[in-house]
Coordinates of C-alpha atoms in Angstrom, one line a residue:
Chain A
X1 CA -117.7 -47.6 -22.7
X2 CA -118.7 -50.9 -21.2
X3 CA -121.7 -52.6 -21.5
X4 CA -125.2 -52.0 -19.2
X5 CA -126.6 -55.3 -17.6
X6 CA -129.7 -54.7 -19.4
X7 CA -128.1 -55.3 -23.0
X8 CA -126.5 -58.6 -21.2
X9 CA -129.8 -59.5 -20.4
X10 CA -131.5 -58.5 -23.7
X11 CA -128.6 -60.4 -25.8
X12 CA -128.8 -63.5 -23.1
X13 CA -132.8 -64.1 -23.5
X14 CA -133.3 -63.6 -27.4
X15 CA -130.7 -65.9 -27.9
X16 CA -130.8 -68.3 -25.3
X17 CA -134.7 -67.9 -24.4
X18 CA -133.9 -68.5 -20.8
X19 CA -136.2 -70.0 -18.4
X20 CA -134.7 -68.2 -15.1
X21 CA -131.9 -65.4 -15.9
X22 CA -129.9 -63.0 -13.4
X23 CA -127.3 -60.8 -14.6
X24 CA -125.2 -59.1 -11.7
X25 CA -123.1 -56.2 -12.6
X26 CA -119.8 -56.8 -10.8
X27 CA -117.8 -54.2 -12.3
X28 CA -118.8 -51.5 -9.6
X29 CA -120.0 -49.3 -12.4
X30 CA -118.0 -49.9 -15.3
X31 CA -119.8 -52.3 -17.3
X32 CA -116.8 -54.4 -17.7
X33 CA -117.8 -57.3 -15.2
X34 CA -120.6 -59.9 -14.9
X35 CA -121.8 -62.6 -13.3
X36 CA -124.6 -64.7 -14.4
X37 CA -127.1 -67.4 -13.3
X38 CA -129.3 -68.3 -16.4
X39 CA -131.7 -71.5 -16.9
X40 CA -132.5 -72.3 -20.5
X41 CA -134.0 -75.9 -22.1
X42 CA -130.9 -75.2 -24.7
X43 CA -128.3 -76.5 -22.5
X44 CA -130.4 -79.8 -22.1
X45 CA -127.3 -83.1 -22.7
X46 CA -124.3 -80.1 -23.0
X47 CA -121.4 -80.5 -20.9
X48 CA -120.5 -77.5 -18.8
X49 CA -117.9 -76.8 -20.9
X50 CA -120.6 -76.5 -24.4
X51 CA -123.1 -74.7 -21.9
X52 CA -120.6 -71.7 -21.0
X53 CA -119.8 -71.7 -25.4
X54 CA -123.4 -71.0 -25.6
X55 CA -123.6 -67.5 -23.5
X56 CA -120.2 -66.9 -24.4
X57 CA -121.3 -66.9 -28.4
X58 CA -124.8 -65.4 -27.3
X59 CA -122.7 -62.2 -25.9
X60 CA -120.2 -61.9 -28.9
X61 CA -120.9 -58.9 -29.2
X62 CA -120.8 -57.5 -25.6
X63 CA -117.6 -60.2 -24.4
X64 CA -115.3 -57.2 -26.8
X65 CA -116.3 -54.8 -23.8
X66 CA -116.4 -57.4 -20.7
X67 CA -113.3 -58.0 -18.9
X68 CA -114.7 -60.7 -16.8
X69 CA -118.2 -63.1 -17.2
X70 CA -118.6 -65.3 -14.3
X71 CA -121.3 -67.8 -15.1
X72 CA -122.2 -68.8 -11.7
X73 CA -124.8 -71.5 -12.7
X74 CA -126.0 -72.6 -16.2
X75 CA -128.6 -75.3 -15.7
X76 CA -131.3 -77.0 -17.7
X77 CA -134.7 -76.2 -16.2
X78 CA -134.9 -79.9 -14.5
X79 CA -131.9 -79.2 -12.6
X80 CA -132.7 -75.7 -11.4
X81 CA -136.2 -77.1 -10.1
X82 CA -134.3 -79.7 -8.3
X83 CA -131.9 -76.7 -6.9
X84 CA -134.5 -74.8 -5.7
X85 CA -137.0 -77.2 -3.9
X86 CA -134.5 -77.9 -1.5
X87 CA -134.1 -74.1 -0.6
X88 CA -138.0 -73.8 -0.7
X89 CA -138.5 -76.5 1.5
X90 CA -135.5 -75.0 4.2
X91 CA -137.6 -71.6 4.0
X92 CA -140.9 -73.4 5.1
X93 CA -139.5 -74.9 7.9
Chain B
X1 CA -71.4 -70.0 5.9
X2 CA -71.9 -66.9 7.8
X3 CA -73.6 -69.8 10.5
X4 CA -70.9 -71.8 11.1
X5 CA -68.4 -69.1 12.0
X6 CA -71.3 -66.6 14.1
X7 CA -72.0 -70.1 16.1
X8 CA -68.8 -71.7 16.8
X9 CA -66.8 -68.5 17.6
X10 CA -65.3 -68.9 21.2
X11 CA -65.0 -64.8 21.5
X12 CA -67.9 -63.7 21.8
X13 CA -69.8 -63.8 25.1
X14 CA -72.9 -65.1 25.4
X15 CA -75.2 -62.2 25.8
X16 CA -73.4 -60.7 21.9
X17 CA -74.5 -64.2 20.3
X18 CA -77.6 -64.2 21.2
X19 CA -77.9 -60.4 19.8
X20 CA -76.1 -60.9 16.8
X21 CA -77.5 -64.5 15.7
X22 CA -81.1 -63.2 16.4
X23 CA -79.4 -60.2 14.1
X24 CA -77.5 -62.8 11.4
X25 CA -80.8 -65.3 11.1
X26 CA -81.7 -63.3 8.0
X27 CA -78.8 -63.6 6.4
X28 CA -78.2 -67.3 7.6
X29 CA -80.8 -69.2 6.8
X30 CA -78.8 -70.6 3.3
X31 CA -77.9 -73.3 6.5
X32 CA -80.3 -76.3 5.8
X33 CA -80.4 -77.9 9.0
X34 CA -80.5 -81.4 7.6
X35 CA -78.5 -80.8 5.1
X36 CA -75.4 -82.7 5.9
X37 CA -72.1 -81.6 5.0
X38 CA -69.3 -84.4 4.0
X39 CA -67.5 -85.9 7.8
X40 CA -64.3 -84.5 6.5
X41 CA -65.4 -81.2 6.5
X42 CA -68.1 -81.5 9.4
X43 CA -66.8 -80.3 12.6
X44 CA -64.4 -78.1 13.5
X45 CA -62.1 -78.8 16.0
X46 CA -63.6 -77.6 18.9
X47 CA -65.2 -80.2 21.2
X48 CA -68.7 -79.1 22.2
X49 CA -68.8 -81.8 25.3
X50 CA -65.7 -81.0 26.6
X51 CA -67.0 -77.2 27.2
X52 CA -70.2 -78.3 28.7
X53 CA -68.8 -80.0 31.2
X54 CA -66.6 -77.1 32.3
X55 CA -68.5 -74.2 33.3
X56 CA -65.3 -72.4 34.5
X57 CA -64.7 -71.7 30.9
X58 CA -68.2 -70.2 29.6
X59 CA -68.2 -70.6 26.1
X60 CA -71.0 -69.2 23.3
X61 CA -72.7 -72.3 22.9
X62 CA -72.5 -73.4 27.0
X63 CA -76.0 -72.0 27.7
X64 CA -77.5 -72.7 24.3
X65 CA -76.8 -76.0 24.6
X66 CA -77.4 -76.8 28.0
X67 CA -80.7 -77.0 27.7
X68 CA -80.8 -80.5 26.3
X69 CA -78.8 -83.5 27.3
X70 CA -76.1 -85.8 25.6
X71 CA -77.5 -87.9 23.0
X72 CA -76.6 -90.9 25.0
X73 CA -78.1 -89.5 28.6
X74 CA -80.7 -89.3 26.7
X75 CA -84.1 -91.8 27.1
X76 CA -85.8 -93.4 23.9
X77 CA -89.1 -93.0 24.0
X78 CA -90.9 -95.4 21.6
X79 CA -92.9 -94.3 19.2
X80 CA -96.9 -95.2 19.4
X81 CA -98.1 -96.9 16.1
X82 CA -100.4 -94.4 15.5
X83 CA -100.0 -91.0 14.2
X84 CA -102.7 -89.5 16.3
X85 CA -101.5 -90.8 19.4
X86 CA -97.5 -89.0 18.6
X87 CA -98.6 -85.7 20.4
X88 CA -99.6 -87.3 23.7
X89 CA -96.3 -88.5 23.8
X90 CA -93.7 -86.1 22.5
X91 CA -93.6 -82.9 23.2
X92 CA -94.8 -79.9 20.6
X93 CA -91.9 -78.0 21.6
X94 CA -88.6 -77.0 19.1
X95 CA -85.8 -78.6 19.6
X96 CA -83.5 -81.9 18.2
X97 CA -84.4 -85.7 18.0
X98 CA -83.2 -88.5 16.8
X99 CA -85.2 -91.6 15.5
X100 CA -84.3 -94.9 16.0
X101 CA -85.4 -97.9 13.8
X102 CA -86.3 -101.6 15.3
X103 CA -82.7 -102.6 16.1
X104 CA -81.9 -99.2 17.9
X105 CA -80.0 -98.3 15.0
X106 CA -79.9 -94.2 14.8
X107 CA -81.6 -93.6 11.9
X108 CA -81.8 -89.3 11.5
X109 CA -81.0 -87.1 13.7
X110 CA -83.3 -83.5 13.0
X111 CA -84.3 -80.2 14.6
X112 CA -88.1 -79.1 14.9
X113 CA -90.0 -76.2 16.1
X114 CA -92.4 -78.6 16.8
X115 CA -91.3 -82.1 17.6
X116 CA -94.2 -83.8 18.0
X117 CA -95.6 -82.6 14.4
X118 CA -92.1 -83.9 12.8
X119 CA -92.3 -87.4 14.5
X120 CA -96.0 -87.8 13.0
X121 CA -94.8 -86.2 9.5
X122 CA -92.2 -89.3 10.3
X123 CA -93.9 -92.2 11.6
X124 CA -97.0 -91.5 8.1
X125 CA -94.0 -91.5 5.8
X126 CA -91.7 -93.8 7.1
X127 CA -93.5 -95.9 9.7
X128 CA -91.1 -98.4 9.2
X129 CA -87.6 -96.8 10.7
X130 CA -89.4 -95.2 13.3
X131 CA -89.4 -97.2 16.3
X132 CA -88.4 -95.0 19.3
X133 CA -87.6 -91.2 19.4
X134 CA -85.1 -89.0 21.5
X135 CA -86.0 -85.9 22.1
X136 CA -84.2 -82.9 23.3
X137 CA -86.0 -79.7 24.2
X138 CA -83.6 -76.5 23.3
X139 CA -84.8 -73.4 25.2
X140 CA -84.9 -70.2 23.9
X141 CA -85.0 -71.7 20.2
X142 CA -82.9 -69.5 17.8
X143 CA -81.6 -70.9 15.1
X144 CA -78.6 -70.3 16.1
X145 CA -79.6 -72.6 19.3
X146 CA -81.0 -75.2 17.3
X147 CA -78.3 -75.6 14.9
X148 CA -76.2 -76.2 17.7
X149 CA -78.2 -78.7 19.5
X150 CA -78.2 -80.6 16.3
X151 CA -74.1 -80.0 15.6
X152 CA -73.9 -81.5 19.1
X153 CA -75.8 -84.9 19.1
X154 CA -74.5 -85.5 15.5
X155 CA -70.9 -84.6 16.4
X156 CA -71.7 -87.1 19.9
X157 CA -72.9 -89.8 17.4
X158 CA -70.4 -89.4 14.9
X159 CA -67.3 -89.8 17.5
X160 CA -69.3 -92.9 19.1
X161 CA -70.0 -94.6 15.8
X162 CA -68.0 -93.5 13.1
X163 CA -70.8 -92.9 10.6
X164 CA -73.3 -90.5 9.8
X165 CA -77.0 -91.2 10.3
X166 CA -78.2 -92.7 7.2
X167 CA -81.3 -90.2 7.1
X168 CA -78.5 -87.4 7.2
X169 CA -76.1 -88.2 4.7
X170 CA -76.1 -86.2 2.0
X171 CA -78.9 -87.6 -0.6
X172 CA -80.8 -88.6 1.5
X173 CA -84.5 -87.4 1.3
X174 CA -86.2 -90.6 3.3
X175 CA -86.5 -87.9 5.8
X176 CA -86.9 -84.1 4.8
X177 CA -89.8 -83.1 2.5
X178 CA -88.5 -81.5 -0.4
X179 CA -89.6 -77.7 -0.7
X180 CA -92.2 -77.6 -3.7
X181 CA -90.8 -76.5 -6.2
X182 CA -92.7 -74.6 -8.2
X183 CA -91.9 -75.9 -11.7
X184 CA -91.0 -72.5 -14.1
X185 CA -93.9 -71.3 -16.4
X186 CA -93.3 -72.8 -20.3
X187 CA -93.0 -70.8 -22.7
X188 CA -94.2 -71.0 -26.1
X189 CA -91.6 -69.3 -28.5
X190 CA -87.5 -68.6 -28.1
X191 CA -88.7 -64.6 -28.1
X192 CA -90.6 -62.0 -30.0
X193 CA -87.5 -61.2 -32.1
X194 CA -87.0 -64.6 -33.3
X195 CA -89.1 -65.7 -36.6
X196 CA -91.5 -68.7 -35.5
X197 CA -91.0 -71.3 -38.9
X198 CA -94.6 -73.1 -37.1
X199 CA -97.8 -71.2 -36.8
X200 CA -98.7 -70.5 -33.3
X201 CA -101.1 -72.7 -33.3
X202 CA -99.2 -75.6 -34.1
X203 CA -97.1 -74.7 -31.0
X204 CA -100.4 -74.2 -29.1
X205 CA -101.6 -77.7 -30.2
X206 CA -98.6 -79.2 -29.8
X207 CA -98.2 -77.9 -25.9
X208 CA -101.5 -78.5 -25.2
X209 CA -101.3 -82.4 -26.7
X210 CA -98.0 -83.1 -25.1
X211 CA -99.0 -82.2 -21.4
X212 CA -101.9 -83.6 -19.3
X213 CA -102.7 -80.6 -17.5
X214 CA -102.1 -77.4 -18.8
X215 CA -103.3 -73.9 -17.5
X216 CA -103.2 -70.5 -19.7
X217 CA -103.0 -67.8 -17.0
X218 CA -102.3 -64.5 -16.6
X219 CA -99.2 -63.8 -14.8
X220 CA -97.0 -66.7 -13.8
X221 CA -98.2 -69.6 -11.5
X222 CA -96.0 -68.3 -8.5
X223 CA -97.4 -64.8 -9.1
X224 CA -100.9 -64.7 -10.4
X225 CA -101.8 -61.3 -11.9
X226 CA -105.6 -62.1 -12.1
X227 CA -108.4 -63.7 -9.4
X228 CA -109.5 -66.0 -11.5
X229 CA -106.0 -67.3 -12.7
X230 CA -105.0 -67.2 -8.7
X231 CA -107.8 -69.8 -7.9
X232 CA -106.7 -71.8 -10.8
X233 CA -103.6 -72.1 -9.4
X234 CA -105.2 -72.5 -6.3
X235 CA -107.1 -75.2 -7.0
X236 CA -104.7 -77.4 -9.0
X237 CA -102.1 -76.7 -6.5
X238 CA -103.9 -77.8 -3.5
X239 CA -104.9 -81.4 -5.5
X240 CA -101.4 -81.7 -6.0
X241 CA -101.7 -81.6 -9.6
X242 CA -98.8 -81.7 -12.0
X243 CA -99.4 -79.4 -14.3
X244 CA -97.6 -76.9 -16.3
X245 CA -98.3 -73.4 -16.9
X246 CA -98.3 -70.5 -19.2
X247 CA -97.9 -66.7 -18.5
X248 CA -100.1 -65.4 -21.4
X249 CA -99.5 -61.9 -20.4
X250 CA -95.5 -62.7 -21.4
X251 CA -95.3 -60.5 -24.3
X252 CA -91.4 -61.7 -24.5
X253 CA -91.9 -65.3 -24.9
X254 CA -95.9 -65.4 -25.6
X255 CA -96.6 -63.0 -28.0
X256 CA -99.3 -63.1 -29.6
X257 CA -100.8 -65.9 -27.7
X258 CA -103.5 -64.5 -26.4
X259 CA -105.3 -63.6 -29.6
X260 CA -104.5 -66.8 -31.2
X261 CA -105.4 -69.1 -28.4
X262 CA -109.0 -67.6 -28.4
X263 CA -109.2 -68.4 -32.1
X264 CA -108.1 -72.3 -31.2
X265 CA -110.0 -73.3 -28.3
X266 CA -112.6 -70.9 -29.1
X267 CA -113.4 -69.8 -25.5
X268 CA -113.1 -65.9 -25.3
X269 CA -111.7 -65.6 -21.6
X270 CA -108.6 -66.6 -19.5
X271 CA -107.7 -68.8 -17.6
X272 CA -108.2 -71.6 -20.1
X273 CA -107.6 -75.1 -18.4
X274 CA -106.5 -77.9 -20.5
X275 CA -106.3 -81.8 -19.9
X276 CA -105.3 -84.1 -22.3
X277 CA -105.2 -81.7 -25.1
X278 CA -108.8 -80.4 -24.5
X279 CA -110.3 -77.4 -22.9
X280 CA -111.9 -78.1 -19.6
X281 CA -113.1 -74.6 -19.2
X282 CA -112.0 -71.6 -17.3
X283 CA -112.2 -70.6 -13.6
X284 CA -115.9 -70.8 -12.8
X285 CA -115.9 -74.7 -14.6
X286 CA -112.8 -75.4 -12.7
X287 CA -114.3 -74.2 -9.9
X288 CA -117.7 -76.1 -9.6
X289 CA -115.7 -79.4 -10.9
X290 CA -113.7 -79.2 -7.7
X291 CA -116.5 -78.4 -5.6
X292 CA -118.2 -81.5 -6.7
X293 CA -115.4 -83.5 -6.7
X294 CA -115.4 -84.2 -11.0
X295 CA -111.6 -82.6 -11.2
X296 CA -109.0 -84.9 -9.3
X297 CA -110.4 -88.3 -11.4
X298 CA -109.9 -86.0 -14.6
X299 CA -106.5 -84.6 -13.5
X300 CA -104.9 -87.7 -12.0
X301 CA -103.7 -90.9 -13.9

């Protein structure tokens, strides 16, 4: 059973139409574990709390068969461009 | 108490204490060693001084006790203002002391494995009846050793003043930290057998609304049975947050909550973490608020 990372993914950017997304299976095989990083315009003015609804109603379908989603980071597209200029700018000096 | 009898015991050579109280320490440690027991019951007869002072009659508790002084041969050593400054001055070693307030007055007489540590724990919670400190070193710590020590300096004081410390009478918790207790997990229903007359919901709503902080875990807070619920526990724990908690893997007392807490906060996974009858979120939210520092101003009054 279980569900493939790729159906995460699929699911995660029709629905959310994601601007960065990165779906790690942590299960070790089983399909029954995830963690996420996903950027998406829809979580522009949401709380953390309305953000995590969002993926957690965009994978319905899949949550039946996961055991455990992590969302590691769900950010609008202004603040993942303000995370990662800091780590670009560390890995040109 | 197995303790008092194992210590006090004038039969047994020394050599056969040590060996059976390093043996009995298991199956002693019921003994708080602040806890003070009432004068009319606190010492037994036998006077501790008395068989220091006369080697010709070796007794159990000669060499255990030797290793410190009288209370009153004792020096005060006044305490430094500062916390930082208390392990320059005392020693990190176990052992007894007694603290002394402004007016020399004997204030608590307690045993440490690390004396130092104890007066700072002290001097930041009550700087005000720590003035100056004796300290008496015990050598080859045991409990057994330690607990005699103590029994000696309070028994000394006792006969010299008549009273008990005040930091040592029974009540008294100016000086010992309390273990934490860990408060038991709620529990929603009286038992799958009984017939709920309210929805669960209602009970769910009612919990929820009732308590600042509440956490939904799996397994109880003392014994997490998930990661994720474990660094809930974790986190609230370690900010000292009052909060209660709920096994929702009790199929007893919980039944059914699982399901029907989904439907009510409609968030699919557990832990759940409410404050002030709302969801915060699970573990990862919890999480990151701690990390940026967005939970203890949520959590605290």
């Amino acid at each position: 059973m279980g569900v493939t990372k790729e159906q995460v993914e699929s699911s995660l950017k029709s629905k959310m139409n994601p601007s960065h997304l990165e779906v790690i299976d942590t299960s070790g095989g089983c399909g029954a574990s995830f963690a996420i990083e996903i950027v998406s315009e829809q979580f522009e003015g949401k709380r953390l709390l309305e953000r995590h609804r969002l993926v957690n109603g965009a994978l319905a379908e899949e949550m039946k068969e996961i055991h455990a989603l992590s969302i590691k980071k769900a950010l609008t597209p202004e603040q993942w461009k303000q995370q990662q200029e800091p780590e670009k700018s560390n890995t040109a000096a | 108490m197995a303790t008092n009898t194992i210590n006090l015991s004038p039969i047994h050579s020394t050599s056969s204490l040590r060996l059976l109280s390093s043996r009995s320490s298991q199956n002693a440690p019921t003994l708080s060693f602040y806890s003070h027991p009432r004068p009319s019951l606190t010492f037994p007869s036998i006077s501790l001084n008395k068989s220091n002072k006369n080697p010709s009659k070796p007794r159990a508790f000669t060499t255990i006790t030797s290793a410190h002084k009288n209370l009153t041969e004792t020096e005060l050593i006044a305490v430094p203002p500062l916390p930082d400054e208390v392990s320059g001055k005392f020693p990190s070693d176990a052992g007894v002391y007694a603290v002394y307030d402004n007016n020399e007055e004997l204030q608590f007489i307690g045993i440490s494995r690390d004396i130092a540590a104890s007066v700072t724990v002290h001097l930041k919670s009550v700087p005000e009846l720590c003035s100056a400190v004796k300290v008496g070193v015990v050598d080859e710590p045991d409990r057994a050793a330690l607990t005699q020590a103590w029994k000696s300096w309070m028994e000394e004081h006792i006969k010299a003043s008549g009273k008990i410390p005040p930091g040592n009478e029974t009540g008294n918790i100016t000086w010992v930290r309390q273990p934490p207790k860990k408060k038991p997990d709620l529990r929603l229903t009286p038992g799958r057998h009984v017939q709920l007359t309210v929805p669960l919901e209602e009970l769910i709503d009612k919990l929820v609304k009732e308590n600042k902080v509440v956490a939904f875990i799996k397994g109880s807070r003392s014994a997490p049975m998930c990661g994720f619920s474990q660094r809930v526990v974790g986190i609230l724990e370690g900010e000292g947050v009052d909060y209660e908690s709920i096994d929702v893997l009790d199929e007893e007392y919980n039944y059914g909550l699982r399901e029907t807490l989904k439907k009510y906060s409609n968030w699919p996974t557990f832990p759940q973490i409410f404050v002030n009858g709302e969801l915060v979120g699970g573990c990862d939210i919890l999480t990151s608020m701690y990390e940026k520092g967005e939970l203890a101003p949520l959590v605290k009054k």
